[in-house]
Amino acid sequence: MTKEEIIKFIEKELIIYLKGGKLSINPYLKDLNLNIDNLEKLLKIHFLLDEEVLSYIKSLKINIRRLNTSINKEEILTKGNIRGNILWHKSIIKRYSINQKDYSIFICKENFKNHISKENLVLNELLKILYEIVNETSDLIYDNYDLDKEDLLKNINVYKKNIYLSKIEEKYITDKMINSVINSRNKFYSQSAKLLKRYKKIINLDEDEVENLFKRTFIDILNDWTLFELYWIVRIIKENTKNAKLYILDDKNTKVAEWGDNENIYTIYHNSTGSNEISFKVDLEEICDIENIVINKRREIINETNNIAKKIFPNIRERYSKVFNGRPDILIEIRNINDKKLNKVVIGEVKYTKDTNNIIQGIKELLEYIKFIKYKQNNKYEYFSELDIDLEVEGLLLSENLILKITDS
């Protein structure tokens, strides 16, 4: 199966984050299915990551200096100073009405710059939106994208530092105002209006605009392995339901989707150990009392690794205290729809290969998961094989031309 064939299969329903060691938001909406948790946040991030939007923010520092203004002339009463042009006739009348001998009283006409125009109202609305997106999604953007944090903040903060825009009160921006500014001869204002119009369409889930957005911001997956894993996730979802709720993945959430039938609730995870009821950790303490030359060597390796690591990195914790600490490519938890109790776990090991040795290695890894899986019972993790409750575990080896089902025997 070629990469192009995989993408063709996935692109129809891929509305999830694709990851490769770090967060990499790569959803691509071909056939729109808008049942996504926190869709608005996803749309905002992709709007910000659009090349045109990033370029627009980068040029703000220069363009924002050239704000259009209108001149308002106001008549003001001054005493002891002159501002603008003196209106002599009105000044004399005012003196007579107050104190005719007070020659320090003047009525002047002063020119004031006015920044409250429809162009600046539209501009202010867009910049406010961009500023909020940058700050609301800062952790996702800065930690996981090749963007200069300081540069992005510096450019967008120009908006907050502009004394003229800061004086503009918030006002409802109509579509008529936006369309009018789009036709402005000033390219900066015209572009601002176009971006604001696009943003409003995206947030209102205009299908064409949402699809185009993801096309423009689609980031190629870093490796074929991840792509093939996601191929199987999407395939499993498609073959089992048409009504899955898809979740946005980030560094704190690995749940991809959830669906149900008359009996069970199914939750599928990617590159994850699943919920906190499940564990695949085998601690060093579990083999401390076992005397066997191979196990002794394993203990020595772990202990010496920690000793050397502490000498090189004094502040590091003991990272290598596990005999086994796996994380399956795919994990499905199946729970009873009534009491929500776990009754089955399906573990998927994905191998994007036709090589016999790699397939056999996948079988070994899958069996490790099956043998070492634990369930939390009475605040203690116990192996499935030792539980006094009926909990089933099933393994699936998923490769290009082989689907192998393995159960614990």
mmCIF file of C-alpha atoms in Angstrom, residues 13 34 37 83 107 132 145 164 240:
data_model
loop_
_atom_site.group_PDB
_atom_site.id
_atom_site.type_symbol
_atom_site.label_atom_id
_atom_site.label_comp_id
_atom_site.label_asym_id
_atom_site.label_seq_id
_atom_site.Cartn_x
_atom_site.Cartn_y
_atom_site.Cartn_z
ATOM 1 C CA GLU A 13 -12.552 11.451 7.478
ATOM 2 C CA LEU A 34 -18.158 18.428 12.263
ATOM 3 C CA ASP A 37 -14.674 18.235 20.553
ATOM 4 C CA ARG A 83 -5.163 76.617 19.912
ATOM 5 C CA ILE A 107 -13.083 80.820 20.736
ATOM 6 C CA GLU A 132 -6.870 36.561 21.389
ATOM 7 C CA TYR A 145 5.211 24.433 15.884
ATOM 8 C CA TYR A 164 -5.111 55.235 18.322
ATOM 9 C CA ASN A 240 -17.577 -0.114 13.286
#
